[in-house]
Amino acid sequence: MSLRLGDTAPNFTAQTTEGEINFYDFIGDGWGILFSHPADFTPVCTTELGKTALLQEEFAKRNVKVLAVSIDPLDKHFKWRKDINETQGCSVGFPIIADADRNVATLYDMIHPNASATATVRSLFVIGPDKLVKLMIIYPASTGRNFYEVLRVVDSLQLTAGYSVATPADWKSGEDVIVVPAVSTEDAIKKFPKGVKVVKPYLRYTPQPNL
Ligand code: BEZ
């Protein structure tokens, strides 16, 4: 059965470049990102892990722990990590799981047989502090992910978890947000003291409430 949004993220224990990790313990009370790669020593994956390493401070600011998965063994990961650091000008500090037995890939349905019988596709899961799946994005092997988009969604998830708002198309942190339909305009005016702009009865904006 594949995972769906709102499902409990499966826990696991795995060997990683940072030692044995229990996923739930690793995330603790914060947020987690688990993302898979087709294979070590492949060009797109090299840029993706490098970009993630360069954005490590941004993930840390948001209390997000990052964990990469590849079905290659640890000794390959260590050699590849050196290449990533050298070619991408970074220092990979997050763990890379050696999922040789495909336990994690199977739990998270990361192998899509019609894309490849053996390699994982580019799956990315955002897991909340409640250990529920908040975001799933799946890219083909030939397309590197946009990690600014991942950060943008995390900003939206963290904001909307605490306030009765949603974020509009292309929203970026700092921009106005949308009052959710479940809140009446009368209540919205009380809830959001920075003001509510009513464009249509169902389309109401307010300044980002957590700034
Ligand atoms: C890559 O990571 O570069 C890659 C992996 C599999 C197919 C195509 C590209």
mmCIF file of C-alpha atoms and ligand atoms in Angstrom:
data_model
loop_
_atom_site.group_PDB
_atom_site.id
_atom_site.type_symbol
_atom_site.label_atom_id
_atom_site.label_comp_id
_atom_site.label_asym_id
_atom_site.label_seq_id
_atom_site.Cartn_x
_atom_site.Cartn_y
_atom_site.Cartn_z
ATOM 1 C CA MET A 1 0.000 0.000 0.000
ATOM 2 C CA SER A 2 1.474 3.339 -0.881
ATOM 3 C CA LEU A 3 1.569 6.177 1.593
ATOM 4 C CA ARG A 4 -0.847 9.078 1.424
ATOM 5 C CA LEU A 5 -0.872 12.532 2.962
ATOM 6 C CA GLY A 6 -1.910 12.329 6.603
ATOM 7 C CA ASP A 7 -0.681 8.743 7.023
ATOM 8 C CA THR A 8 1.728 7.898 9.814
ATOM 9 C CA ALA A 9 5.256 7.858 8.419
ATOM 10 C CA PRO A 10 6.736 4.371 8.884
ATOM 11 C CA ASN A 11 9.541 4.254 11.423
ATOM 12 C CA PHE A 12 12.744 2.336 10.661
ATOM 13 C CA THR A 13 16.296 1.804 11.827
ATOM 14 C CA ALA A 14 18.979 2.073 9.169
ATOM 15 C CA GLN A 15 22.733 2.208 8.673
ATOM 16 C CA THR A 16 23.815 5.661 7.546
ATOM 17 C CA THR A 17 26.964 7.661 6.961
ATOM 18 C CA GLU A 18 26.412 9.088 10.477
ATOM 19 C CA GLY A 19 25.966 5.675 12.148
ATOM 20 C CA GLU A 20 22.816 3.705 12.901
ATOM 21 C CA ILE A 21 19.724 5.911 12.965
ATOM 22 C CA ASN A 22 16.207 5.333 14.205
ATOM 23 C CA PHE A 23 14.079 7.639 12.075
ATOM 24 C CA TYR A 24 11.686 8.793 14.808
ATOM 25 C CA ASP A 25 14.545 9.402 17.253
ATOM 26 C CA PHE A 26 16.413 11.292 14.553
ATOM 27 C CA ILE A 27 13.500 13.659 13.927
ATOM 28 C CA GLY A 28 12.712 14.014 17.629
ATOM 29 C CA ASP A 29 10.062 16.700 18.180
ATOM 30 C CA GLY A 30 10.925 18.504 14.960
ATOM 31 C CA TRP A 31 10.276 18.063 11.273
ATOM 32 C CA GLY A 32 11.924 15.577 8.947
ATOM 33 C CA ILE A 33 12.678 15.284 5.257
ATOM 34 C CA LEU A 34 13.382 11.870 3.804
ATOM 35 C CA PHE A 35 14.415 11.879 0.169
ATOM 36 C CA SER A 36 15.588 9.156 -2.187
ATOM 37 C CA HIS A 37 18.061 9.068 -5.053
ATOM 38 C CA PRO A 38 18.427 6.566 -7.883
ATOM 39 C CA ALA A 39 22.100 5.788 -7.222
ATOM 40 C CA ASP A 40 25.477 7.003 -5.968
ATOM 41 C CA PHE A 41 27.957 8.550 -8.417
ATOM 42 C CA THR A 42 25.231 9.880 -10.699
ATOM 43 C CA PRO A 43 25.331 13.504 -11.836
ATOM 44 C CA VAL A 44 21.870 14.815 -10.923
ATOM 45 C CA CYS A 45 21.968 13.193 -7.484
ATOM 46 C CA THR A 46 25.382 14.742 -6.871
ATOM 47 C CA THR A 47 23.973 18.229 -7.461
ATOM 48 C CA GLU A 48 20.886 17.501 -5.339
ATOM 49 C CA LEU A 49 22.835 16.361 -2.293
ATOM 50 C CA GLY A 50 25.219 19.282 -2.746
ATOM 51 C CA LYS A 51 22.340 21.771 -2.887
ATOM 52 C CA THR A 52 20.767 20.257 0.213
ATOM 53 C CA ALA A 53 24.085 20.565 2.042
ATOM 54 C CA LEU A 54 24.429 24.208 0.975
ATOM 55 C CA LEU A 55 20.926 24.865 2.342
ATOM 56 C CA GLN A 56 21.595 23.071 5.632
ATOM 57 C CA GLU A 57 21.267 26.286 7.656
ATOM 58 C CA GLU A 58 17.872 26.978 6.077
ATOM 59 C CA PHE A 59 16.627 23.522 7.068
ATOM 60 C CA ALA A 60 18.054 23.922 10.586
ATOM 61 C CA LYS A 61 16.337 27.337 10.989
ATOM 62 C CA ARG A 62 13.037 25.583 10.345
ATOM 63 C CA ASN A 63 13.858 22.747 12.749
ATOM 64 C CA VAL A 64 13.972 20.262 9.854
ATOM 65 C CA LYS A 65 16.318 17.258 9.911
ATOM 66 C CA VAL A 66 17.250 15.907 6.499
ATOM 67 C CA LEU A 67 17.920 12.262 5.681
ATOM 68 C CA ALA A 68 18.875 10.996 2.215
ATOM 69 C CA VAL A 69 18.331 7.439 0.965
ATOM 70 C CA SER A 70 20.137 5.490 -1.683
ATOM 71 C CA ILE A 71 20.204 1.736 -2.140
ATOM 72 C CA ASP A 72 23.999 1.702 -2.490
ATOM 73 C CA PRO A 73 26.194 0.457 0.371
ATOM 74 C CA LEU A 74 27.977 2.607 2.955
ATOM 75 C CA ASP A 75 31.487 2.319 1.507
ATOM 76 C CA LYS A 76 30.200 3.766 -1.782
ATOM 77 C CA HIS A 77 28.353 6.542 0.092
ATOM 78 C CA PHE A 78 31.570 7.629 1.836
ATOM 79 C CA LYS A 79 33.478 7.832 -1.455
ATOM 80 C CA TRP A 80 30.608 9.609 -3.196
ATOM 81 C CA ARG A 81 30.232 12.091 -0.342
ATOM 82 C CA LYS A 82 33.845 13.171 -0.897
ATOM 83 C CA ASP A 83 33.034 13.825 -4.555
ATOM 84 C CA ILE A 84 29.885 15.772 -3.636
ATOM 85 C CA ASN A 85 31.819 17.996 -1.249
ATOM 86 C CA GLU A 86 34.579 18.534 -3.789
ATOM 87 C CA THR A 87 32.401 19.262 -6.817
ATOM 88 C CA GLN A 88 29.543 21.174 -5.158
ATOM 89 C CA GLY A 89 31.649 23.247 -2.728
ATOM 90 C CA CYS A 90 29.793 21.974 0.305
ATOM 91 C CA SER A 91 30.133 19.776 3.347
ATOM 92 C CA VAL A 92 27.410 17.146 3.509
ATOM 93 C CA GLY A 93 26.503 16.970 7.189
ATOM 94 C CA PHE A 94 23.228 15.077 6.951
ATOM 95 C CA PRO A 95 23.120 11.275 6.966
ATOM 96 C CA ILE A 96 22.810 9.186 3.822
ATOM 97 C CA ILE A 97 21.085 5.855 4.402
ATOM 98 C CA ALA A 98 22.659 2.737 2.913
ATOM 99 C CA ASP A 99 19.447 0.987 1.974
ATOM 100 C CA ALA A 100 21.020 -2.068 0.359
ATOM 101 C CA ASP A 101 18.156 -4.331 1.509
ATOM 102 C CA ARG A 102 15.609 -1.750 0.242
ATOM 103 C CA ASN A 103 13.790 -1.709 3.547
ATOM 104 C CA VAL A 104 13.265 2.066 3.519
ATOM 105 C CA ALA A 105 12.623 2.150 -0.234
ATOM 106 C CA THR A 106 9.897 -0.454 0.232
ATOM 107 C CA LEU A 107 8.318 1.151 3.306
ATOM 108 C CA TYR A 108 8.051 4.456 1.450
ATOM 109 C CA ASP A 109 7.211 2.964 -1.970
ATOM 110 C CA MET A 110 10.247 4.595 -3.565
ATOM 111 C CA ILE A 111 10.704 1.986 -6.295
ATOM 112 C CA HIS A 112 8.331 2.509 -9.200
ATOM 113 C CA PRO A 113 8.808 -0.594 -11.351
ATOM 114 C CA ASN A 114 7.589 1.017 -14.553
ATOM 115 C CA ALA A 115 10.252 3.701 -14.167
ATOM 116 C CA SER A 116 13.021 1.353 -13.013
ATOM 117 C CA ALA A 117 12.843 -2.190 -11.662
ATOM 118 C CA THR A 118 15.668 -1.638 -9.207
ATOM 119 C CA ALA A 119 16.511 2.033 -8.614
ATOM 120 C CA THR A 120 14.493 4.381 -6.414
ATOM 121 C CA VAL A 121 12.874 7.383 -8.063
ATOM 122 C CA ARG A 122 13.271 10.882 -6.574
ATOM 123 C CA SER A 123 10.719 10.698 -3.783
ATOM 124 C CA LEU A 124 10.658 13.330 -1.069
ATOM 125 C CA PHE A 125 8.582 13.179 2.099
ATOM 126 C CA VAL A 126 8.095 15.923 4.669
ATOM 127 C CA ILE A 127 7.161 14.480 8.052
ATOM 128 C CA GLY A 128 5.677 16.628 10.804
ATOM 129 C CA PRO A 129 6.482 16.544 14.537
ATOM 130 C CA ASP A 130 3.365 14.350 14.885
ATOM 131 C CA LYS A 131 5.095 11.825 12.530
ATOM 132 C CA LEU A 132 2.397 12.257 9.899
ATOM 133 C CA VAL A 133 3.213 12.641 6.213
ATOM 134 C CA LYS A 134 2.705 16.310 5.263
ATOM 135 C CA LEU A 135 4.122 16.397 1.743
ATOM 136 C CA MET A 136 5.091 13.874 -0.908
ATOM 137 C CA ILE A 137 6.723 14.862 -4.156
ATOM 138 C CA ILE A 138 7.923 12.404 -6.754
ATOM 139 C CA TYR A 139 10.241 13.322 -9.598
ATOM 140 C CA PRO A 140 11.696 11.158 -12.335
ATOM 141 C CA ALA A 141 15.398 10.276 -12.262
ATOM 142 C CA SER A 142 16.146 12.772 -15.043
ATOM 143 C CA THR A 143 14.840 15.859 -13.195
ATOM 144 C CA GLY A 144 16.655 17.347 -10.228
ATOM 145 C CA ARG A 145 14.430 18.770 -7.517
ATOM 146 C CA ASN A 146 14.027 22.440 -6.579
ATOM 147 C CA PHE A 147 15.027 22.640 -2.924
ATOM 148 C CA TYR A 148 13.834 26.237 -2.595
ATOM 149 C CA GLU A 149 10.378 24.888 -3.376
ATOM 150 C CA VAL A 150 10.813 22.317 -0.613
ATOM 151 C CA LEU A 151 11.713 25.116 1.850
ATOM 152 C CA ARG A 152 8.758 27.166 0.614
ATOM 153 C CA VAL A 153 6.353 24.295 1.284
ATOM 154 C CA VAL A 154 7.870 23.735 4.733
ATOM 155 C CA ASP A 155 7.260 27.440 5.488
ATOM 156 C CA SER A 156 3.651 27.029 4.394
ATOM 157 C CA LEU A 157 3.165 23.805 6.368
ATOM 158 C CA GLN A 158 4.617 25.295 9.531
ATOM 159 C CA LEU A 159 2.535 28.460 9.196
ATOM 160 C CA THR A 160 -0.746 26.743 8.382
ATOM 161 C CA ALA A 161 -0.258 24.247 11.240
ATOM 162 C CA GLY A 162 -0.568 27.138 13.708
ATOM 163 C CA TYR A 163 -3.035 29.558 12.100
ATOM 164 C CA SER A 164 -6.341 29.295 10.214
ATOM 165 C CA VAL A 165 -4.726 30.351 6.954
ATOM 166 C CA ALA A 166 -3.686 28.853 3.636
ATOM 167 C CA THR A 167 -1.017 30.106 1.256
ATOM 168 C CA PRO A 168 -1.781 31.249 -2.297
ATOM 169 C CA ALA A 169 -0.053 30.254 -5.532
ATOM 170 C CA ASP A 170 3.661 31.029 -5.573
ATOM 171 C CA TRP A 171 3.470 32.411 -2.022
ATOM 172 C CA LYS A 172 6.722 33.125 -0.279
ATOM 173 C CA SER A 173 7.237 33.769 3.409
ATOM 174 C CA GLY A 174 6.489 37.430 4.140
ATOM 175 C CA GLU A 175 3.655 37.745 1.640
ATOM 176 C CA ASP A 176 -0.057 37.949 2.444
ATOM 177 C CA VAL A 177 -1.890 34.700 3.122
ATOM 178 C CA ILE A 178 -5.462 33.506 2.637
ATOM 179 C CA VAL A 179 -8.033 33.152 5.407
ATOM 180 C CA VAL A 180 -9.397 29.579 5.278
ATOM 181 C CA PRO A 181 -13.043 29.221 4.194
ATOM 182 C CA ALA A 182 -14.025 27.712 7.560
ATOM 183 C CA VAL A 183 -13.492 31.081 9.271
ATOM 184 C CA SER A 184 -16.213 33.701 8.770
ATOM 185 C CA THR A 185 -15.149 37.197 7.819
ATOM 186 C CA GLU A 186 -16.499 38.448 11.145
ATOM 187 C CA ASP A 187 -14.291 35.971 13.044
ATOM 188 C CA ALA A 188 -11.348 36.612 10.723
ATOM 189 C CA ILE A 189 -11.387 40.309 11.631
ATOM 190 C CA LYS A 190 -11.100 39.343 15.315
ATOM 191 C CA LYS A 191 -8.476 36.627 14.714
ATOM 192 C CA PHE A 192 -6.219 38.651 12.431
ATOM 193 C CA PRO A 193 -5.691 42.108 13.934
ATOM 194 C CA LYS A 194 -3.326 43.135 11.104
ATOM 195 C CA GLY A 195 -6.411 43.375 8.883
ATOM 196 C CA VAL A 196 -8.473 41.339 6.446
ATOM 197 C CA LYS A 197 -8.878 42.306 2.801
ATOM 198 C CA VAL A 198 -12.084 40.870 1.331
ATOM 199 C CA VAL A 199 -11.710 40.467 -2.454
ATOM 200 C CA LYS A 200 -14.679 38.082 -2.701
ATOM 201 C CA PRO A 201 -16.585 36.549 0.203
ATOM 202 C CA TYR A 202 -14.530 33.360 -0.341
ATOM 203 C CA LEU A 203 -11.204 35.108 -1.129
ATOM 204 C CA ARG A 204 -9.852 36.991 1.857
ATOM 205 C CA TYR A 205 -6.259 37.975 2.521
ATOM 206 C CA THR A 206 -4.425 38.890 5.700
ATOM 207 C CA PRO A 207 -0.775 39.739 6.385
ATOM 208 C CA GLN A 208 1.254 36.703 7.439
ATOM 209 C CA PRO A 209 0.228 36.328 11.092
ATOM 210 C CA ASN A 210 3.439 34.890 12.557
ATOM 211 C CA LEU A 211 5.722 37.788 11.578
HETATM 212 C C1 BEZ B 1 21.351 11.178 -11.991
HETATM 213 O O1 BEZ B 1 21.211 11.233 -10.784
HETATM 214 O O2 BEZ B 1 22.150 11.905 -12.555
HETATM 215 C C2 BEZ B 1 20.551 10.248 -12.807
HETATM 216 C C3 BEZ B 1 20.193 9.027 -12.292
HETATM 217 C C4 BEZ B 1 19.484 8.148 -13.065
HETATM 218 C C5 BEZ B 1 19.110 8.512 -14.360
HETATM 219 C C6 BEZ B 1 19.453 9.759 -14.848
HETATM 220 C C7 BEZ B 1 20.179 10.632 -14.077
#
